[in-house]
Coordinates of C-alpha atoms in Angstrom, one line a residue:
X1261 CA 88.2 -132.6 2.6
X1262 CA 88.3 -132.0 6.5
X1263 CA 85.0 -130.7 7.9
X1264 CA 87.3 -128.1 10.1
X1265 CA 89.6 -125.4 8.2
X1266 CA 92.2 -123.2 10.5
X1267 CA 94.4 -122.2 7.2
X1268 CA 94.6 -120.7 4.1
X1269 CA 97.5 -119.7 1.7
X1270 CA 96.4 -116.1 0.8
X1271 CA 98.7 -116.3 -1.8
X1272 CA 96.5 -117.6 -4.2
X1273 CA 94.9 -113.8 -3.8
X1274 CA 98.2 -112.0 -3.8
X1275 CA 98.0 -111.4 -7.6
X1276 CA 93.9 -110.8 -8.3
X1277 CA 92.0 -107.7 -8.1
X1278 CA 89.2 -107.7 -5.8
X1279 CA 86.3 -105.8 -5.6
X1280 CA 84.4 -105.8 -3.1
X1281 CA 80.5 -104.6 -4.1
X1282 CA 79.3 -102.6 -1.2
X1283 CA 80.2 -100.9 1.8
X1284 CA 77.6 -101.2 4.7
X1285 CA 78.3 -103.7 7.8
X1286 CA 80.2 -106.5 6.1
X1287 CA 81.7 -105.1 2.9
X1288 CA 83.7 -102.5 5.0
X1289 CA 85.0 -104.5 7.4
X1290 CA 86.2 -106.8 5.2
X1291 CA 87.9 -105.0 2.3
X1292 CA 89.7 -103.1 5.2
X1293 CA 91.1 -106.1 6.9
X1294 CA 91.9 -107.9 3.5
X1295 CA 94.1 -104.1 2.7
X1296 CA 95.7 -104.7 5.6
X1297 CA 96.7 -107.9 4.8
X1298 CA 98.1 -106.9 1.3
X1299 CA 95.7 -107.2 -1.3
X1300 CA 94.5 -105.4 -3.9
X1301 CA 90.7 -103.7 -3.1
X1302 CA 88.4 -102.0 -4.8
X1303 CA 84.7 -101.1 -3.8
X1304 CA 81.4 -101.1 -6.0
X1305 CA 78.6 -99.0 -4.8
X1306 CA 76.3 -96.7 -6.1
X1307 CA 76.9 -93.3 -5.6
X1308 CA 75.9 -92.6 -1.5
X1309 CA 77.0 -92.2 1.4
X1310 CA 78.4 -95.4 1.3
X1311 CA 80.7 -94.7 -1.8
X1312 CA 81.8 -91.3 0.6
X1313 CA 83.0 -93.3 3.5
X1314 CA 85.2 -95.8 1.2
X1315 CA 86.3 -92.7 -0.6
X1316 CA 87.6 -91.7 3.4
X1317 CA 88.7 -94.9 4.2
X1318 CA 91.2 -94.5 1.2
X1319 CA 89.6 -96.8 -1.6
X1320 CA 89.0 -96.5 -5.0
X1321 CA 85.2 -96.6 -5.7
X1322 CA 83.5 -97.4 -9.0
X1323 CA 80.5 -97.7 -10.6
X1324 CA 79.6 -101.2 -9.8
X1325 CA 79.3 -102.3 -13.6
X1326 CA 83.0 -101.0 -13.7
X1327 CA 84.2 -102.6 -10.8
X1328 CA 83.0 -105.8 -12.0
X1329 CA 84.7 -105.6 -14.9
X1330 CA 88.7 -104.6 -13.2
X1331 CA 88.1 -107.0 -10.8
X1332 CA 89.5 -110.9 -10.7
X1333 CA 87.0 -111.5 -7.6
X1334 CA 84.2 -110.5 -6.0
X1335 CA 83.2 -110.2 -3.2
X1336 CA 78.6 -110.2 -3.0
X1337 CA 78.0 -107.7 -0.1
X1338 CA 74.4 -106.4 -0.8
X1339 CA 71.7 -106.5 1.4
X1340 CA 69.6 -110.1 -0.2
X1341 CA 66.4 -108.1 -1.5
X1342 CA 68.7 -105.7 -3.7
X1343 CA 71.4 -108.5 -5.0
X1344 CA 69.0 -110.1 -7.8
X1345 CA 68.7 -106.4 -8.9
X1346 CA 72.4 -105.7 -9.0
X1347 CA 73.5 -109.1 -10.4
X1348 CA 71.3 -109.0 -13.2
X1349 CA 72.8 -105.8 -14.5
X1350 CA 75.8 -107.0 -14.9
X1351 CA 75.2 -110.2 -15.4
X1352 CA 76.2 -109.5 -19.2
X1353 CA 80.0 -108.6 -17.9
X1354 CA 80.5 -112.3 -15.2
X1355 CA 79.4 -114.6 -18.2
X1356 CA 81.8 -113.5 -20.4
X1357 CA 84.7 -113.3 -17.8
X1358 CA 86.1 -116.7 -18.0
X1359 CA 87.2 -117.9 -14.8
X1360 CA 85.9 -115.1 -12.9
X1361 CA 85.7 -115.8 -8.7
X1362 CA 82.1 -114.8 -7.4
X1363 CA 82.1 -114.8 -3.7
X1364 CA 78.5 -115.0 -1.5
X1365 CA 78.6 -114.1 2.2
X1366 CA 75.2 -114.9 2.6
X1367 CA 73.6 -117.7 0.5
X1368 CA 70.3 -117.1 0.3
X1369 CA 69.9 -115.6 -3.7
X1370 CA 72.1 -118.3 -5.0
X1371 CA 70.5 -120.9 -3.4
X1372 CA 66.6 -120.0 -3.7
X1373 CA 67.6 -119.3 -7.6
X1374 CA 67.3 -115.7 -8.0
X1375 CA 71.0 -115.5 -8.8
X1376 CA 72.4 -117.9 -11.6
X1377 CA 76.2 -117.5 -12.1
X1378 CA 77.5 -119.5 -15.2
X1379 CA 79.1 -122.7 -15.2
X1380 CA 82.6 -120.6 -16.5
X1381 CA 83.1 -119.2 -12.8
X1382 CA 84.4 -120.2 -9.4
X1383 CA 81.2 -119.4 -7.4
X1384 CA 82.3 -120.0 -3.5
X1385 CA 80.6 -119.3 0.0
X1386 CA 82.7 -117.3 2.6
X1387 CA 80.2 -116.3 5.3
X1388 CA 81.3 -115.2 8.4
X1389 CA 79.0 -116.1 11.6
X1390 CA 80.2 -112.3 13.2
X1391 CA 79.1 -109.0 12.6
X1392 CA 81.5 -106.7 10.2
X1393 CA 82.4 -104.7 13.5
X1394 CA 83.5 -107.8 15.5
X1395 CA 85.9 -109.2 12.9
X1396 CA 87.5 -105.9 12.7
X1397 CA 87.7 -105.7 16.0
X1398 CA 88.9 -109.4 16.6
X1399 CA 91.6 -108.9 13.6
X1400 CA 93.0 -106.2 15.3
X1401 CA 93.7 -108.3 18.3
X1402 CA 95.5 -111.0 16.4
X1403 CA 92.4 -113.3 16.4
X1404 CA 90.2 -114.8 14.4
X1405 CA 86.9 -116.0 14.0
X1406 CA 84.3 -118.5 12.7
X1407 CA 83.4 -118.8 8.7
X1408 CA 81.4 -120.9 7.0
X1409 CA 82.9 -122.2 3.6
X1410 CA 81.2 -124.0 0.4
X1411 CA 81.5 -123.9 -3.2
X1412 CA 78.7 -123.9 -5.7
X1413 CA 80.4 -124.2 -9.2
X1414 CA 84.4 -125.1 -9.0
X1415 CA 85.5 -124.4 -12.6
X1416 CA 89.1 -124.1 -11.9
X1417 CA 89.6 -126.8 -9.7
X1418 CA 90.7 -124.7 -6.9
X1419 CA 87.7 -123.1 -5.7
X1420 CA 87.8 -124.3 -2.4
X1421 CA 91.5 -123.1 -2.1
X1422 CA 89.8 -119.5 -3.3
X1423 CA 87.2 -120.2 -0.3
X1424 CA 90.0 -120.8 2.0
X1425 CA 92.5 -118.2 1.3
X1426 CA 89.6 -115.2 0.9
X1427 CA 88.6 -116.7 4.4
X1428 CA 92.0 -116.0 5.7
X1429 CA 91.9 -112.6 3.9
X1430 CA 89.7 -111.2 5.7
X1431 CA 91.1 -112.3 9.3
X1432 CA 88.6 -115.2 9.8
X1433 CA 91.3 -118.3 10.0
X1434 CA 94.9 -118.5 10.4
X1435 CA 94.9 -116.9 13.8
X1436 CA 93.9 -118.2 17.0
X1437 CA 90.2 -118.6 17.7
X1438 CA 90.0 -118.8 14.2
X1439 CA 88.1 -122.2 12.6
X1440 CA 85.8 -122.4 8.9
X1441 CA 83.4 -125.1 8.7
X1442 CA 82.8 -126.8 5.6
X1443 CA 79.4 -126.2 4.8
X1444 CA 77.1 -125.6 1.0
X1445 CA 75.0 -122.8 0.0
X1446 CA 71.6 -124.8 0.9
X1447 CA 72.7 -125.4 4.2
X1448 CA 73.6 -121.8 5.3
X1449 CA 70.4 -120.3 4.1
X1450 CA 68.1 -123.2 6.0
X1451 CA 70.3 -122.3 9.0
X1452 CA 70.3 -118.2 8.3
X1453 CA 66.4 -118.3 8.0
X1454 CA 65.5 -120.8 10.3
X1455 CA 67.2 -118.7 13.0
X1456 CA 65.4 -115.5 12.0
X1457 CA 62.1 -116.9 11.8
X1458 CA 62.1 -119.3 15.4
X1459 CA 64.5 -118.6 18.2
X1460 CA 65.6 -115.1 17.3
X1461 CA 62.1 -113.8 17.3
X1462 CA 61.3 -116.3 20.2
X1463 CA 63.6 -114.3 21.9
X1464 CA 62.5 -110.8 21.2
X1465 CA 59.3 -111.9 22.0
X1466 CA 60.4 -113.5 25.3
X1467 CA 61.7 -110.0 26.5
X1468 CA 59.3 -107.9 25.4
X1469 CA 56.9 -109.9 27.5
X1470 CA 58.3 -110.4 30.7
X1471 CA 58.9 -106.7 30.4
X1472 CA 55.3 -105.8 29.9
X1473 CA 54.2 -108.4 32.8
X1474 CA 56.6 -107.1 35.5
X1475 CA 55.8 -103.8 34.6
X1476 CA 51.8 -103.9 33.8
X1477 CA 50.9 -106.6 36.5
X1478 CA 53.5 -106.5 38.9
X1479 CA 54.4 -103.0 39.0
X1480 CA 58.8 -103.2 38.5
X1481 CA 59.9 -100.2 37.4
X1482 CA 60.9 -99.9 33.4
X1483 CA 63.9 -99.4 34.5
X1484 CA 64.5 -102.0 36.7
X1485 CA 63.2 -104.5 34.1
X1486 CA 65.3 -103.2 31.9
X1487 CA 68.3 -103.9 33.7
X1488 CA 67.4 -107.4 34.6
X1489 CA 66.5 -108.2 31.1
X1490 CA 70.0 -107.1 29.3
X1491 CA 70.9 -103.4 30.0
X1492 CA 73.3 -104.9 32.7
X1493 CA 75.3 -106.9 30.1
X1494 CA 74.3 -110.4 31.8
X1495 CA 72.7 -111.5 28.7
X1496 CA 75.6 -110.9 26.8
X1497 CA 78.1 -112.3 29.6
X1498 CA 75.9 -115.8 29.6
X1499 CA 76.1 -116.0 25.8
X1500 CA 80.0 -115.4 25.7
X1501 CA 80.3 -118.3 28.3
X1502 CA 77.7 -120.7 26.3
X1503 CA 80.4 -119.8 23.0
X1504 CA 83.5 -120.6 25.0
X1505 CA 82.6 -123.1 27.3
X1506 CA 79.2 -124.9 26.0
X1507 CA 75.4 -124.2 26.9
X1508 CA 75.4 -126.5 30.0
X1509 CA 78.6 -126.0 31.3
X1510 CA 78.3 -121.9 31.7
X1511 CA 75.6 -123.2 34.2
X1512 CA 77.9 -123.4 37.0
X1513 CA 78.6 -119.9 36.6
X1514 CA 74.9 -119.5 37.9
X1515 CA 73.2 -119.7 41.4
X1516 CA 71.3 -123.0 42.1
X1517 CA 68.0 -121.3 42.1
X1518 CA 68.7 -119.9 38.7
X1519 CA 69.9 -123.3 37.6
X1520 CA 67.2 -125.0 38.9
X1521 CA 64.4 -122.4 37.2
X1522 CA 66.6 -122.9 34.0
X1523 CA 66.7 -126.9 33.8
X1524 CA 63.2 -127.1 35.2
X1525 CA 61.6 -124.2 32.9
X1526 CA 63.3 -125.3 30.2
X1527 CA 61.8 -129.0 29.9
X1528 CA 58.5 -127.9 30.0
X1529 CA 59.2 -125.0 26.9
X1530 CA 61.0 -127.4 24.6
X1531 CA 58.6 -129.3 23.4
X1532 CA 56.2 -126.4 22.8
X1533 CA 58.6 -124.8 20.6
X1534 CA 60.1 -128.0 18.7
X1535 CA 56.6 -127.9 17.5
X1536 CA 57.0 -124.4 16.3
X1537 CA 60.3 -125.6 14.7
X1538 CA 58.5 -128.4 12.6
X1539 CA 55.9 -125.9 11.9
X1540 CA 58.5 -123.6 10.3
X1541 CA 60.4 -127.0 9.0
X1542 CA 57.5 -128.2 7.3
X1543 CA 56.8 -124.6 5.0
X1544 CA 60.5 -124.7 4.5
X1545 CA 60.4 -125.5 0.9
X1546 CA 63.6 -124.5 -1.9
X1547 CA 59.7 -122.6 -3.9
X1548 CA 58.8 -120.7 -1.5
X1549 CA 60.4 -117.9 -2.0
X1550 CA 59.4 -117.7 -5.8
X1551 CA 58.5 -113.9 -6.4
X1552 CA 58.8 -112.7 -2.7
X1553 CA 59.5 -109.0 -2.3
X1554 CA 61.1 -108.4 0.1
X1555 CA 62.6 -111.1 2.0
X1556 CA 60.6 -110.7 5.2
X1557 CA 57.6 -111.4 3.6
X1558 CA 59.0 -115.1 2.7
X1559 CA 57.5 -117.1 5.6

């Protein structure tokens, strides 16, 4: 199968009842955008505020013991330290729904063990690499965005056509811009936690201390900092560019004395935090996890 998917035949969904359990940053987004597109959505989720604004938004909400048992396929979008909780009481209705789909946006349960689905379902990855507001907002116009895709368990034989047609349900391919990569549940999680545990936090911490040396020692303003730092929207400019264009080639979009800082600064960090990357690397092991409440505490 190609490594790179642009299409789906949504189709294959046309006929299936989908429920989609939860409605915070992901779960909304996407059962709105696959409505759109002409399926058939329902919501699980506890009775909250959550459950009010799907009740707004014009869906049917159910228990979620209830919603797993209309529904044809569903759609895992709990936060991770909940989803054990939630799958194993209703764990009772997915083994004995032959053929049932069981969709994972984020991989990390299924793949550290503390979700089980049976050998008699479809049990696919579709787990977009945006945030529930952006694919809304990149649906509406007429683009898409990137997904990664995997299957676990393919009892049908056409589990990765599920993967591929949910993905296009819920405005990630078939459009322009629009690309899923081939990818397994193992894979996204080492990726997902290896980015929350090095260069994400690297990051925060970066900022938070050149804020307290320019301010402490140097005496900038807060609010000057501030603005250097990423109040202007640079930040988020640069990282657009590095998407679009590449990492090295968004340099030219920079002075020569930033470039030169950059390239020169740069080579001297790297090897410093590679080390920190083996570090994290080396404790990366599929046990590690075994009893960890909640997630944050993993590492």
């Amino acid at each position: 199968m190609e490594k790179l998917i642009t299409e789906g035949d949504l189709s294959l969904l046309k006929d299936k009842n989908i429920a989609v359990i939860g409605y915070g940053n992901q779960g909304s987004y996407q059962a709105l955008i696959m409505r759109d597109n002409g399926l058939n959505v329902i919501i699980g989720n506890i009775r909250d505020e959550y459950a009010k604004k799907a009740e707004k938004d014009g869906f049917k909400v159910y228990d979620i013991p209830e919603a797993f048992e209309r529904a044809d396929v569903i759609l895992m979008l709990i936060p991770d330290e909940i989803a054990p909780e939630i799958y194993k009481s209703v764990e009772n209705i997915v083994n004995r729904k032959e053929g049932l789909i069981l969709d994972f946006a984020s991989e990390y349960n299924v793949a550290f063990g503390f979700i089980s689905p049976p050998k008699t379902s479809d049990v696919i990855m579709v787990a977009p690499r945006m945030i529930g507001e952006g694919e809304l907002l990149l649906y509406k116009q007429g683009k898409g965005y990137p997904v990664f895709l995997g299957v676990k368990n393919d009892y049908s034989g056409k589990a990765w056509e599920y993967a591929k047609a949910l993905a296009k349900g819920i405005g990630a391919i078939g459009k322009p811009g629009g690309i899923a990569v081939r990818s397994s549940f193992e894979e996204e999680a080492l990726l997902d936690l290896l980015s929350e545990h090095t260069w994400a936090p690297i990051l925060v911490a970066s900022i938070k201390a050149y804020f307290d040396i320019v301010t402490e020692k140097y005496g900038a303003s807060p609010e000057a900092a501030i603005l250097e730092l990423y109040a202007s929207g640079k930040l988020a400019k640069i990282a657009r560019a590095m998407a679009d264009i590449g990492i090295f080639k968004q340099m030219k979009f920079h002075s020569t004395t930033s470039q030169y800082g950059q390239f020169t600064r740069a080579e001297k960090y790297y090897d410093i935090l590679k080390k920190l990357l083996k570090m994290k690397q080396k404790k990366m092991e599929w046990r590690f996890c075994k009893g960890m409440e909640p997630r944050a505490n993993c590492w």
